Coordinates of C-alpha atoms in Angstrom, one line a residue:
Chain A
M1 CA 32.0 -41.4 10.3
E2 CA 29.0 -42.5 8.1
W3 CA 26.5 -42.2 10.9
L4 CA 27.5 -38.6 11.7
G5 CA 26.8 -37.6 8.2
F6 CA 23.5 -39.3 8.4
V7 CA 22.6 -37.5 11.6
N8 CA 23.6 -34.2 10.2
Y9 CA 21.4 -34.8 7.1
A10 CA 18.5 -35.9 9.2
V11 CA 18.8 -32.8 11.4
F12 CA 19.1 -30.6 8.3
M13 CA 15.9 -32.2 6.9
A14 CA 14.1 -31.8 10.2
I15 CA 14.9 -28.1 10.4
F16 CA 13.5 -27.6 6.9
I17 CA 10.4 -29.5 7.8
G18 CA 10.0 -27.3 10.8
I19 CA 10.3 -24.1 8.7
Y20 CA 7.9 -25.4 6.1
A21 CA 5.5 -26.5 8.8
L22 CA 5.2 -22.9 10.0
L23 CA 4.3 -21.9 6.4
A24 CA 1.8 -24.7 6.2
L25 CA 0.2 -23.7 9.6
G26 CA 0.0 -20.1 8.3
L27 CA -1.7 -21.3 5.1
N28 CA -4.0 -23.6 7.2
I29 CA -5.3 -20.5 9.0
Q30 CA -5.9 -18.8 5.7
W31 CA -7.2 -21.7 3.6
G32 CA -8.1 -24.5 6.0
Y33 CA -10.1 -22.3 8.4
T34 CA -11.2 -19.4 6.3
G35 CA -11.0 -20.5 2.6
L36 CA -8.7 -17.8 1.5
F37 CA -6.5 -18.5 -1.5
N38 CA -3.0 -17.1 -0.9
A39 CA -0.8 -17.8 -4.0
G40 CA 2.0 -15.5 -2.8
I41 CA 3.4 -17.5 0.2
A42 CA 6.9 -17.0 -1.1
G43 CA 6.4 -13.3 -1.0
F44 CA 5.5 -13.2 2.7
F45 CA 8.3 -15.6 3.4
A46 CA 10.8 -13.3 1.7
V47 CA 9.5 -10.3 3.6
G48 CA 10.0 -12.1 6.9
A49 CA 13.4 -13.3 5.9
Y50 CA 14.6 -9.9 4.8
T51 CA 13.1 -8.0 7.7
S52 CA 14.7 -10.1 10.3
A53 CA 18.0 -10.1 8.4
I54 CA 18.0 -6.3 8.2
L55 CA 17.1 -5.9 11.9
T56 CA 19.6 -8.3 13.3
S57 CA 22.6 -8.3 11.0
P58 CA 25.7 -6.1 11.8
F59 CA 26.3 -2.9 10.1
A60 CA 27.2 -3.1 6.4
E61 CA 28.3 -0.4 3.9
G62 CA 25.8 0.7 1.3
R63 CA 22.5 -0.6 2.7
V64 CA 20.1 0.2 5.4
G65 CA 20.2 -1.9 8.5
G66 CA 22.9 -3.2 10.6
F67 CA 20.8 -2.6 13.6
D68 CA 22.4 -5.6 15.3
L69 CA 19.3 -6.2 17.4
P70 CA 18.6 -9.4 19.3
V71 CA 17.3 -12.3 17.2
P72 CA 13.8 -12.5 18.8
V73 CA 13.3 -8.9 17.9
G74 CA 14.1 -9.7 14.3
W75 CA 11.6 -12.6 14.4
L76 CA 8.9 -10.3 15.9
G77 CA 9.7 -7.7 13.3
A78 CA 9.4 -10.3 10.5
M79 CA 5.9 -11.2 11.7
V80 CA 4.9 -7.6 11.9
A81 CA 6.3 -6.8 8.5
A82 CA 4.6 -9.7 6.8
G83 CA 1.3 -8.8 8.5
L84 CA 1.7 -5.2 7.4
I85 CA 2.1 -6.3 3.8
A86 CA -0.9 -8.5 4.1
W87 CA -3.2 -5.8 5.5
P88 CA -3.8 -3.5 2.5
I89 CA -4.0 -6.5 0.1
G90 CA -6.6 -8.2 2.3
K91 CA -8.4 -4.9 2.9
I92 CA -8.9 -4.5 -0.9
C93 CA -9.5 -8.1 -2.0
L94 CA -11.3 -9.8 0.8
R95 CA -14.7 -8.1 0.1
L96 CA -14.6 -10.1 -3.2
R97 CA -14.4 -13.8 -4.0
S98 CA -11.2 -15.6 -3.2
D99 CA -10.2 -15.7 -6.9
Y100 CA -9.3 -12.0 -6.7
L101 CA -7.1 -12.6 -3.7
A102 CA -5.3 -15.4 -5.6
I103 CA -4.4 -13.0 -8.4
A104 CA -3.5 -10.1 -6.1
T105 CA -1.2 -12.4 -4.0
I106 CA 0.5 -13.6 -7.1
G107 CA 1.1 -9.9 -7.9
V108 CA 2.4 -9.2 -4.4
A109 CA 4.9 -12.0 -4.5
E110 CA 6.1 -10.7 -7.9
I111 CA 6.5 -7.1 -6.7
I112 CA 8.3 -8.3 -3.6
R113 CA 10.6 -10.3 -5.8
L114 CA 11.3 -7.3 -7.9
V115 CA 12.0 -5.1 -4.9
V116 CA 14.3 -7.6 -3.4
K117 CA 16.2 -8.0 -6.6
S118 CA 16.6 -4.3 -7.5
E119 CA 16.6 -2.2 -4.3
S120 CA 20.2 -2.6 -3.3
W121 CA 20.0 0.1 -0.5
L122 CA 17.4 -2.1 1.2
T123 CA 18.3 -5.7 0.4
N124 CA 21.8 -5.5 -1.2
A125 CA 20.2 -6.8 -4.4
A126 CA 21.7 -9.9 -5.9
R127 CA 24.5 -10.2 -3.4
G128 CA 22.0 -10.5 -0.6
I129 CA 22.4 -10.0 3.1
T130 CA 25.1 -12.0 4.8
D131 CA 26.4 -12.4 8.4
I132 CA 22.9 -12.9 9.8
P133 CA 23.5 -14.0 13.4
R134 CA 22.3 -17.5 14.2
P135 CA 21.5 -18.5 17.8
F136 CA 24.1 -21.0 19.0
G137 CA 26.0 -20.4 15.8
D138 CA 29.4 -20.6 17.3
L139 CA 29.1 -24.2 18.5
A140 CA 30.6 -27.1 16.6
Y141 CA 28.6 -27.9 13.4
T142 CA 26.5 -30.8 14.7
M143 CA 25.7 -29.3 18.0
S144 CA 24.9 -26.0 16.4
Q145 CA 22.5 -27.7 14.0
L146 CA 20.9 -29.6 16.9
A147 CA 20.5 -26.4 18.9
Y148 CA 18.8 -24.7 16.0
L149 CA 16.6 -27.7 15.5
A150 CA 15.5 -27.4 19.1
I151 CA 14.7 -23.7 18.6
V152 CA 12.7 -24.4 15.4
A153 CA 10.9 -27.2 17.1
G154 CA 10.1 -25.0 20.1
V155 CA 8.8 -22.2 17.9
L156 CA 6.7 -24.7 15.9
L157 CA 5.3 -26.2 19.0
V158 CA 4.2 -22.8 20.4
A159 CA 2.7 -21.9 17.0
Y160 CA 1.0 -25.3 16.7
L161 CA -0.6 -25.0 20.2
L162 CA -1.8 -21.5 19.5
V163 CA -3.2 -22.3 16.1
E164 CA -4.8 -25.5 17.5
R165 CA -6.4 -23.5 20.3
Q166 CA -7.6 -21.0 17.8
F167 CA -9.3 -23.8 15.9
A168 CA -11.2 -25.0 18.9
S169 CA -12.1 -21.5 20.1
P170 CA -15.2 -19.6 19.3
W171 CA -13.1 -17.6 16.8
G172 CA -12.2 -20.8 15.0
R173 CA -15.9 -22.0 14.9
M174 CA -16.9 -18.6 13.5
M175 CA -14.2 -18.8 10.8
R176 CA -15.4 -22.2 9.7
A177 CA -19.0 -20.9 9.7
I178 CA -17.9 -18.0 7.4
R179 CA -16.0 -20.4 5.2
D180 CA -18.9 -22.9 4.9
N181 CA -21.7 -20.5 4.6
E182 CA -20.8 -16.9 4.2
D183 CA -24.4 -15.7 3.9
A184 CA -25.6 -17.4 7.1
A185 CA -22.6 -16.1 9.0
R186 CA -23.3 -12.6 7.7
A187 CA -27.0 -13.0 8.7
M188 CA -25.7 -13.9 12.2
G189 CA -24.1 -10.5 12.3
K190 CA -20.5 -11.5 11.7
D191 CA -18.3 -8.9 9.9
V192 CA -17.1 -11.3 7.2
P193 CA -14.5 -9.1 5.4
Y194 CA -13.0 -8.1 8.8
R195 CA -12.8 -11.6 10.1
R196 CA -11.2 -12.8 6.8
L197 CA -8.7 -10.0 7.1
E198 CA -7.8 -11.2 10.6
A199 CA -7.1 -14.7 9.3
F200 CA -5.2 -13.4 6.4
I201 CA -2.9 -11.3 8.5
F202 CA -2.4 -14.0 11.2
G203 CA -1.5 -16.5 8.5
S204 CA 0.8 -14.2 6.7
A205 CA 2.6 -13.3 10.0
L206 CA 3.3 -17.0 10.5
M207 CA 4.7 -17.2 7.0
G208 CA 7.0 -14.2 7.8
L209 CA 8.2 -16.0 10.9
G210 CA 9.0 -19.0 8.7
G211 CA 11.0 -16.8 6.5
A212 CA 12.9 -15.3 9.4
L213 CA 13.8 -18.8 10.7
F214 CA 15.0 -19.7 7.3
A215 CA 17.2 -16.6 7.0
H216 CA 18.9 -17.2 10.4
F217 CA 19.4 -20.9 9.6
N218 CA 21.2 -20.1 6.3
R219 CA 23.0 -17.0 7.8
T220 CA 22.5 -15.4 4.4
I221 CA 19.5 -14.5 2.3
T222 CA 19.7 -13.8 -1.4
P223 CA 17.0 -13.3 -4.0
E224 CA 17.8 -16.8 -5.4
A225 CA 17.2 -18.5 -2.1
I226 CA 13.8 -19.6 -3.1
D227 CA 12.0 -20.2 -6.4
P228 CA 8.8 -18.2 -5.7
M229 CA 6.4 -20.4 -7.7
V230 CA 7.8 -23.8 -6.6
A231 CA 8.1 -22.7 -2.9
T232 CA 4.5 -21.5 -2.9
F233 CA 3.2 -24.5 -4.6
L234 CA 5.1 -26.9 -2.4
V235 CA 3.4 -25.4 0.7
W236 CA 0.0 -25.8 -1.0
I237 CA 0.5 -29.4 -1.9
M238 CA 1.8 -30.1 1.7
L239 CA -1.4 -28.6 3.2
I240 CA -3.8 -30.3 0.7
L241 CA -2.1 -33.7 1.0
G242 CA -1.8 -33.5 4.7
G243 CA -5.4 -32.4 5.2
S244 CA -6.5 -28.8 5.2
G245 CA -8.3 -27.7 8.3
N246 CA -6.2 -30.1 10.4
N247 CA -3.0 -28.8 11.9
R248 CA -1.5 -32.2 12.6
G249 CA -2.4 -33.1 9.0
A250 CA -0.6 -30.0 7.8
I251 CA 2.6 -30.9 9.6
L252 CA 2.4 -34.5 8.4
G253 CA 1.9 -33.3 4.9
V254 CA 5.0 -31.1 5.2
A255 CA 7.1 -34.1 6.3
V256 CA 5.8 -36.4 3.6
V257 CA 6.1 -33.9 0.7
W258 CA 9.5 -32.5 1.9
I259 CA 11.0 -36.0 2.2
I260 CA 9.7 -37.0 -1.2
W261 CA 10.9 -33.7 -2.7
S262 CA 14.4 -33.8 -1.3
M263 CA 14.9 -37.5 -1.8
S264 CA 14.0 -37.1 -5.4
E265 CA 16.5 -34.3 -5.6
I266 CA 19.3 -36.7 -4.5
V267 CA 18.3 -39.1 -7.2
T268 CA 18.1 -36.4 -10.0
D269 CA 21.4 -34.9 -8.9
R270 CA 23.2 -38.2 -9.7
L271 CA 22.0 -38.3 -13.3
P272 CA 24.3 -37.0 -16.0
H273 CA 24.1 -33.3 -16.4
E274 CA 22.0 -33.4 -19.6
Y275 CA 19.3 -35.4 -17.9
A276 CA 19.6 -33.8 -14.5
V277 CA 18.2 -30.5 -15.8
K278 CA 15.2 -32.3 -17.4
A279 CA 14.7 -34.4 -14.4
K280 CA 14.5 -31.2 -12.3
Y281 CA 11.5 -30.1 -14.3
L282 CA 10.1 -33.5 -14.3
R283 CA 9.9 -33.3 -10.5
V284 CA 8.0 -30.0 -10.8
F285 CA 5.6 -31.7 -13.3
L286 CA 5.0 -34.6 -10.9
I287 CA 4.4 -32.4 -7.9
G288 CA 1.8 -30.6 -10.0
L289 CA 0.3 -33.9 -11.0
M290 CA 0.3 -34.9 -7.3
L291 CA -2.0 -32.0 -6.5
Q292 CA -4.5 -33.1 -9.2
V293 CA -4.5 -36.6 -8.0
V294 CA -5.0 -35.6 -4.3
L295 CA -7.8 -33.2 -5.3
R296 CA -9.5 -35.9 -7.3
F297 CA -9.1 -39.0 -5.1
R298 CA -8.6 -37.7 -1.6
P299 CA -9.7 -34.1 -1.3
E300 CA -9.8 -34.3 2.5
G301 CA -6.2 -35.2 2.7
L302 CA -4.4 -37.8 4.8
L303 CA -5.8 -36.5 8.1
P304 CA -9.2 -34.9 7.4
E305 CA -10.5 -31.9 9.2
P306 CA -11.9 -33.1 12.6
Q307 CA -15.7 -33.0 12.8
K308 CA -16.6 -32.6 16.5
R309 CA -20.3 -33.1 16.7
G310 CA -23.2 -34.2 14.6
P311 CA -23.2 -36.6 11.7
R312 CA -20.4 -36.5 9.2
P313 CA -21.5 -34.6 6.2
D314 CA -21.2 -36.5 2.9
P315 CA -17.7 -36.8 1.7
A316 CA -18.2 -34.7 -1.3
A317 CA -19.0 -31.8 0.9
S318 CA -16.0 -31.9 3.2
G319 CA -12.3 -31.8 2.6
A320 CA -9.8 -29.8 0.6
R321 CA -12.0 -26.9 -0.2
P322 CA -14.4 -24.6 1.7
P323 CA -17.9 -25.1 0.4
A324 CA -18.7 -21.5 -0.6
S325 CA -22.0 -20.1 -1.4
P326 CA -23.3 -20.7 -4.9
D327 CA -22.4 -17.7 -7.1
Chain B
M1 CA 11.5 14.8 -25.4
D2 CA 9.3 15.6 -28.4
A3 CA 6.0 14.1 -29.3
M4 CA 7.6 11.8 -32.0
E5 CA 9.9 10.3 -29.5
L6 CA 7.0 9.7 -27.1
I7 CA 5.1 7.9 -29.8
N8 CA 8.0 5.9 -31.1
F9 CA 9.4 4.7 -27.8
Y10 CA 6.4 4.5 -25.6
L11 CA 3.1 4.6 -27.4
V12 CA 3.8 2.2 -30.2
P13 CA 5.4 -0.5 -28.0
G14 CA 2.6 0.1 -25.6
I15 CA -0.1 -0.6 -28.2
V16 CA 1.7 -3.7 -29.4
V17 CA 2.2 -5.2 -26.0
G18 CA -1.3 -4.1 -25.1
S19 CA -2.7 -6.0 -28.1
I20 CA -1.0 -9.1 -26.9
Y21 CA -2.4 -8.6 -23.4
A22 CA -5.8 -8.0 -25.0
L23 CA -5.7 -11.4 -26.7
G24 CA -4.9 -13.1 -23.4
A25 CA -7.3 -11.0 -21.4
V26 CA -10.2 -11.9 -23.7
G27 CA -9.6 -15.6 -22.9
I28 CA -9.4 -14.8 -19.2
T29 CA -12.6 -12.8 -19.2
L30 CA -14.4 -15.6 -21.0
V31 CA -13.3 -18.3 -18.5
F32 CA -14.1 -15.9 -15.6
A33 CA -17.5 -15.1 -16.9
I34 CA -18.7 -18.4 -18.4
L35 CA -16.9 -21.0 -16.2
R36 CA -16.7 -18.7 -13.2
Y37 CA -13.2 -19.1 -12.0
A38 CA -9.8 -17.3 -12.4
H39 CA -7.7 -19.5 -14.7
L40 CA -4.2 -19.2 -13.4
A41 CA -2.7 -21.5 -16.1
H42 CA -3.6 -19.0 -18.8
G43 CA -0.1 -17.5 -19.1
D44 CA 1.7 -20.9 -19.2
L45 CA -0.8 -22.1 -21.8
A46 CA 0.3 -19.1 -23.9
T47 CA 3.9 -20.1 -23.4
F48 CA 3.0 -23.6 -24.6
G49 CA 1.3 -22.2 -27.7
A50 CA 4.3 -20.0 -28.5
F51 CA 6.8 -22.9 -28.2
L52 CA 4.5 -25.1 -30.3
A53 CA 4.7 -22.5 -33.0
L54 CA 8.5 -22.5 -32.6
G55 CA 8.4 -26.3 -33.1
V56 CA 6.4 -25.9 -36.3
V57 CA 8.8 -23.1 -37.5
T58 CA 12.0 -25.1 -36.9
L59 CA 10.6 -28.4 -38.2
G60 CA 8.7 -27.2 -41.2
G61 CA 10.9 -24.2 -42.0
V62 CA 7.8 -22.0 -42.4
S63 CA 7.2 -18.5 -41.2
P64 CA 5.7 -17.9 -37.8
Y65 CA 2.5 -16.6 -39.4
V66 CA 1.9 -20.0 -41.0
A67 CA 2.7 -21.7 -37.7
L68 CA 0.2 -19.5 -35.8
P69 CA -3.0 -21.3 -36.9
V70 CA -1.4 -24.7 -36.3
A71 CA -0.4 -23.6 -32.8
M72 CA -3.8 -22.2 -32.1
A73 CA -5.5 -25.4 -33.2
V74 CA -3.3 -27.6 -31.2
T75 CA -3.4 -25.4 -28.1
A76 CA -7.2 -25.3 -28.3
A77 CA -7.2 -29.1 -28.3
V78 CA -4.7 -29.2 -25.4
A79 CA -6.9 -26.7 -23.5
V80 CA -10.0 -28.9 -24.0
G81 CA -7.9 -31.9 -22.9
I82 CA -6.7 -30.1 -19.7
D83 CA -10.3 -29.2 -18.9
R84 CA -11.5 -32.8 -19.5
T85 CA -8.6 -34.3 -17.4
F86 CA -8.2 -31.9 -14.6
Y87 CA -11.1 -29.4 -14.3
A88 CA -14.2 -31.3 -15.4
Y89 CA -14.5 -33.4 -12.2
L90 CA -14.2 -30.4 -10.0
R91 CA -17.2 -28.7 -11.6
E92 CA -19.6 -29.6 -8.7
R93 CA -17.1 -28.4 -6.1
P94 CA -16.6 -24.7 -5.1
K95 CA -14.9 -22.9 -7.9
I96 CA -11.9 -21.9 -5.9
V97 CA -10.8 -25.6 -6.0
T98 CA -10.5 -25.3 -9.7
V99 CA -8.4 -22.1 -9.3
M100 CA -6.1 -24.2 -7.2
A101 CA -6.0 -27.0 -9.8
S102 CA -5.2 -24.5 -12.4
L103 CA -2.2 -23.3 -10.4
G104 CA -1.0 -26.9 -10.5
V105 CA -1.7 -27.1 -14.2
A106 CA 0.3 -23.9 -14.8
L107 CA 3.3 -25.6 -13.1
M108 CA 2.8 -28.8 -15.1
V109 CA 2.5 -27.0 -18.5
R110 CA 5.6 -24.9 -17.8
A111 CA 7.5 -28.0 -16.8
V112 CA 6.6 -29.6 -20.1
V113 CA 7.8 -26.6 -22.0
Q114 CA 11.1 -26.7 -20.0
I115 CA 11.6 -30.4 -20.6
V116 CA 10.8 -30.3 -24.3
W117 CA 12.3 -27.0 -25.4
G118 CA 14.8 -26.2 -22.6
V119 CA 15.2 -23.1 -20.6
D120 CA 17.2 -20.8 -22.9
S121 CA 15.4 -17.9 -24.6
Q122 CA 14.8 -18.4 -28.3
T123 CA 13.4 -16.5 -31.2
Y124 CA 11.4 -17.4 -34.3
T125 CA 13.6 -15.6 -36.7
R126 CA 17.2 -14.6 -36.5
G127 CA 18.5 -11.1 -37.1
I128 CA 17.3 -7.7 -36.3
V129 CA 14.3 -6.3 -38.1
R130 CA 14.6 -2.6 -38.8
P131 CA 11.4 -0.6 -38.3
E132 CA 9.9 1.1 -41.3
N133 CA 9.4 4.8 -41.2
W134 CA 5.8 6.0 -41.6
F135 CA 5.9 9.8 -41.6
G136 CA 8.3 9.8 -38.7
I137 CA 6.6 7.0 -36.8
R138 CA 8.7 3.9 -36.8
I139 CA 6.8 0.6 -36.9
R140 CA 7.9 -2.9 -37.7
D141 CA 5.8 -5.1 -40.0
R142 CA 5.3 -7.6 -37.2
E143 CA 3.9 -4.9 -34.9
I144 CA 1.3 -4.0 -37.5
V145 CA 0.4 -7.7 -38.0
T146 CA 0.1 -8.1 -34.2
V147 CA -2.4 -5.3 -33.8
L148 CA -4.4 -6.2 -37.0
A149 CA -4.5 -9.9 -36.0
M150 CA -5.8 -9.0 -32.6
I151 CA -8.5 -6.8 -34.1
A152 CA -9.5 -9.5 -36.6
L153 CA -9.7 -12.2 -33.9
V154 CA -11.7 -10.1 -31.5
V155 CA -14.1 -8.9 -34.2
A156 CA -14.6 -12.5 -35.4
L157 CA -15.2 -13.6 -31.8
Q158 CA -17.7 -10.8 -31.2
L159 CA -19.6 -11.7 -34.4
F160 CA -19.7 -15.3 -33.2
L161 CA -20.9 -14.4 -29.8
K162 CA -23.5 -12.0 -31.1
Y163 CA -25.1 -13.9 -34.0
S164 CA -24.4 -17.6 -33.8
K165 CA -26.5 -20.0 -31.9
W166 CA -23.6 -21.3 -29.7
G167 CA -22.3 -17.8 -29.2
K168 CA -25.6 -16.9 -27.8
A169 CA -25.5 -20.0 -25.6
M170 CA -22.2 -18.9 -24.2
R171 CA -23.5 -15.5 -23.4
A172 CA -26.5 -17.0 -21.8
M173 CA -24.3 -19.1 -19.6
S174 CA -22.4 -16.1 -18.7
D175 CA -25.4 -14.0 -17.8
N176 CA -27.5 -16.5 -15.9
P177 CA -26.3 -20.1 -15.8
D178 CA -29.4 -21.5 -14.1
L179 CA -31.8 -19.9 -16.6
A180 CA -29.5 -21.0 -19.5
L181 CA -29.5 -24.6 -18.3
L182 CA -33.3 -24.5 -17.8
S183 CA -33.7 -23.2 -21.4
G184 CA -31.9 -26.3 -22.7
V185 CA -28.4 -24.9 -23.2
D186 CA -26.0 -27.9 -23.3
N187 CA -23.4 -27.1 -20.6
R188 CA -20.9 -29.5 -22.0
K189 CA -20.9 -28.0 -25.4
V190 CA -20.5 -24.5 -24.0
V191 CA -17.6 -25.6 -21.9
L192 CA -16.0 -27.4 -24.9
L193 CA -16.5 -24.3 -27.1
T194 CA -15.2 -21.9 -24.4
W195 CA -12.0 -23.9 -24.0
T196 CA -11.5 -24.2 -27.8
I197 CA -11.8 -20.4 -28.2
V198 CA -9.7 -19.7 -25.1
G199 CA -7.0 -22.1 -26.0
G200 CA -6.7 -20.6 -29.5
L201 CA -6.6 -17.0 -28.2
C202 CA -4.0 -18.1 -25.6
A203 CA -1.7 -19.5 -28.3
A204 CA -2.1 -16.4 -30.4
A205 CA -1.1 -14.2 -27.4
G206 CA 1.9 -16.4 -26.8
V207 CA 3.0 -16.5 -30.5
F208 CA 2.7 -12.7 -30.9
L209 CA 4.6 -12.2 -27.6
G210 CA 7.4 -14.5 -28.9
L211 CA 7.4 -12.8 -32.3
N212 CA 7.8 -9.3 -30.8
Y213 CA 10.1 -10.2 -28.0
E214 CA 11.6 -13.6 -27.4
L215 CA 10.5 -17.0 -26.3
K216 CA 11.2 -17.9 -22.6
A217 CA 9.7 -20.5 -20.4
L218 CA 8.5 -17.8 -18.0
M219 CA 7.1 -15.5 -20.6
G220 CA 3.5 -16.5 -20.1
W221 CA 3.7 -16.5 -16.3
T222 CA 5.0 -12.9 -16.2
M223 CA 2.1 -12.0 -18.6
L224 CA -0.5 -13.4 -16.2
L225 CA -0.7 -10.4 -14.0
P226 CA -1.1 -7.8 -16.8
M227 CA -3.7 -10.0 -18.5
F228 CA -5.8 -10.3 -15.3
A229 CA -5.4 -6.6 -14.7
A230 CA -6.7 -6.0 -18.2
A231 CA -9.7 -8.3 -17.8
I232 CA -10.7 -6.7 -14.5
L233 CA -10.0 -3.2 -15.8
G234 CA -12.3 -3.8 -18.7
G235 CA -15.0 -5.6 -16.7
V236 CA -15.2 -9.3 -16.3
G237 CA -17.2 -10.9 -19.1
R238 CA -16.8 -8.0 -21.5
V239 CA -14.8 -8.9 -24.6
E240 CA -14.5 -5.3 -25.8
G241 CA -13.6 -4.4 -22.2
A242 CA -10.7 -6.9 -22.2
V243 CA -9.4 -5.3 -25.4
L244 CA -9.7 -1.8 -23.9
G245 CA -8.1 -3.0 -20.7
G246 CA -5.3 -4.7 -22.5
L247 CA -4.4 -1.6 -24.4
I248 CA -4.6 0.6 -21.3
V249 CA -2.4 -1.8 -19.3
G250 CA 0.1 -2.1 -22.1
I251 CA 0.4 1.6 -22.7
A252 CA 0.5 2.3 -19.0
E253 CA 3.3 -0.2 -18.6
E254 CA 5.4 1.4 -21.3
M255 CA 4.7 4.9 -20.1
S256 CA 5.6 4.0 -16.6
A257 CA 9.2 3.7 -17.8
L258 CA 9.1 7.5 -17.9
F259 CA 8.7 7.8 -14.1
L260 CA 9.8 4.5 -12.7
P261 CA 12.9 2.3 -13.1
T262 CA 12.1 -0.2 -15.9
E263 CA 12.3 -3.2 -13.5
Y264 CA 9.0 -2.0 -12.1
K265 CA 7.0 -2.2 -15.3
A266 CA 5.2 -5.2 -13.8
A267 CA 4.2 -3.1 -10.8
T268 CA 2.1 -0.9 -13.1
A269 CA -0.3 -3.7 -13.9
F270 CA -0.5 -4.7 -10.3
A271 CA -1.3 -1.1 -9.3
I272 CA -4.1 -0.9 -11.9
L273 CA -5.5 -4.2 -10.6
L274 CA -5.6 -3.1 -7.0
L275 CA -7.0 0.3 -7.9
M276 CA -9.8 -1.2 -9.9
L277 CA -10.6 -3.7 -7.2
L278 CA -10.7 -0.8 -4.7
V279 CA -12.8 1.7 -6.5
R280 CA -14.7 -0.1 -9.2
P281 CA -14.5 -3.9 -9.2
T282 CA -17.0 -4.1 -12.0
G283 CA -14.5 -2.5 -14.4
L284 CA -14.8 0.3 -16.8
L285 CA -17.5 -1.3 -18.9
K286 CA -19.5 -2.7 -16.1
G287 CA -18.7 -6.3 -16.1
K288 CA -19.7 -8.8 -13.4
V289 CA -18.1 -9.3 -10.0
L290 CA -17.8 -12.8 -8.8

């Protein structure tokens, strides 16, 4: 049954693309619309994953949780928790330039990783949380995968439509105004730190939702589930390559990067062990190089940010970064 | 616990690790003030310098102290090369794009270390060094060297910044880039010089970290947060502030083991960072806020 294996693999890939697409949409709100540098995506992802896992998993000895709540409650909880983590960080850092947010979010991700690894009463430490319920999890394998893909696709569609609407709304225009010329926006009476905080929290909540979908897909979540640095960086390269400020671009970037990333894994796994380890790091090197190449030669990404009215600004002034005010 | 125990197990290690943070934080503060962005590849560049020194030690069979200047020189050249290859063409774009590029560079540098030197932790010298007893205070030789080297490097840097022509140019670029450029300061030379100094300091931080603990591919990345906390605590752009900040963060981290589980040492630096950003973003010595 060669074709069945192929279908299963394609569905598996598609689910991951859907989950990463949620992360990329969240980052697009933060970076694409608002110009906020979040280097702790994996942290918000983990918060979402663990929150939903704790809320929905059945009772287990020795740790908090086992509330056995319905899955949608867990997902909602994941978004709220990720947003709640984002709030104080944003409150402190968003008055300052985005460099400070970058450092602080690296710190947040690191602290979350430490908590997840060492607080066994909360997260069961290294053993992780198991028995996370999965919607339609009792169907046969292929059907269950397909059903989950449908759920992920549905969630992604709703998120996409909402974020897209946000982009076209007065709120979206205001955010781009803040991003492109903070001083002018402030002069127009916009409360810049507060608006940035909104975008930071919205984006982080979406990342938390992505984490929750991941946890329910895997049925378990352990501290080793994701490599914080690589996961965060993958989402960045997805958004930059796809086109920051463009939601379709973000999703396209996710698909392209994820397919390259997992295909290259298949190749490197076939190498003899000695080379396989080195090849694994070579992949990381190349993904870093890819970012440099995109930043240099196509900063606006595959699908640039849509410019609705007026003449297109010169290419140097559009694209992968928010033109901030001169320091 | 008596005072001696406090000094031996918390204060001395705190000062040693603080000196290492200080070396890194000085580099971060220079990049932040002169080039005006947060350089996220700083920690991994330090890892690279540390492993370079390991290469010199294993190939040449020399002591790490001999390897140190070699590693500093090569890392300085690599830092200049990284700037030329990856950062230079982003100079006209908003600075945050360079921050992003530096995150990519961090990943690339680390991958190079992992490919060339593997992922197992290593040491410069084998065997356990017993600390010497100085009137009840136990200090290892390498710890004294670390602190003295930090002081020597920082004093040399301060003299250079204060009295030499190019040191003054660097300070001018830090204080007011427009005015400095108008006065005929050559931006390219300042950038070149900054990266040379920063690369060298980075390698020194890495080598001393490897000397006092062990060499791991992630050693620099975990040092990034304390280094930034130190630079911001001292005040961005203030070299002496970075040293002060480094020492405070180092000592606070070690002291935190008295109250917190040791896993949360890294949280201390983060708490200091957030606290400073909240109450006094200019830092203790009134640096700049970007």
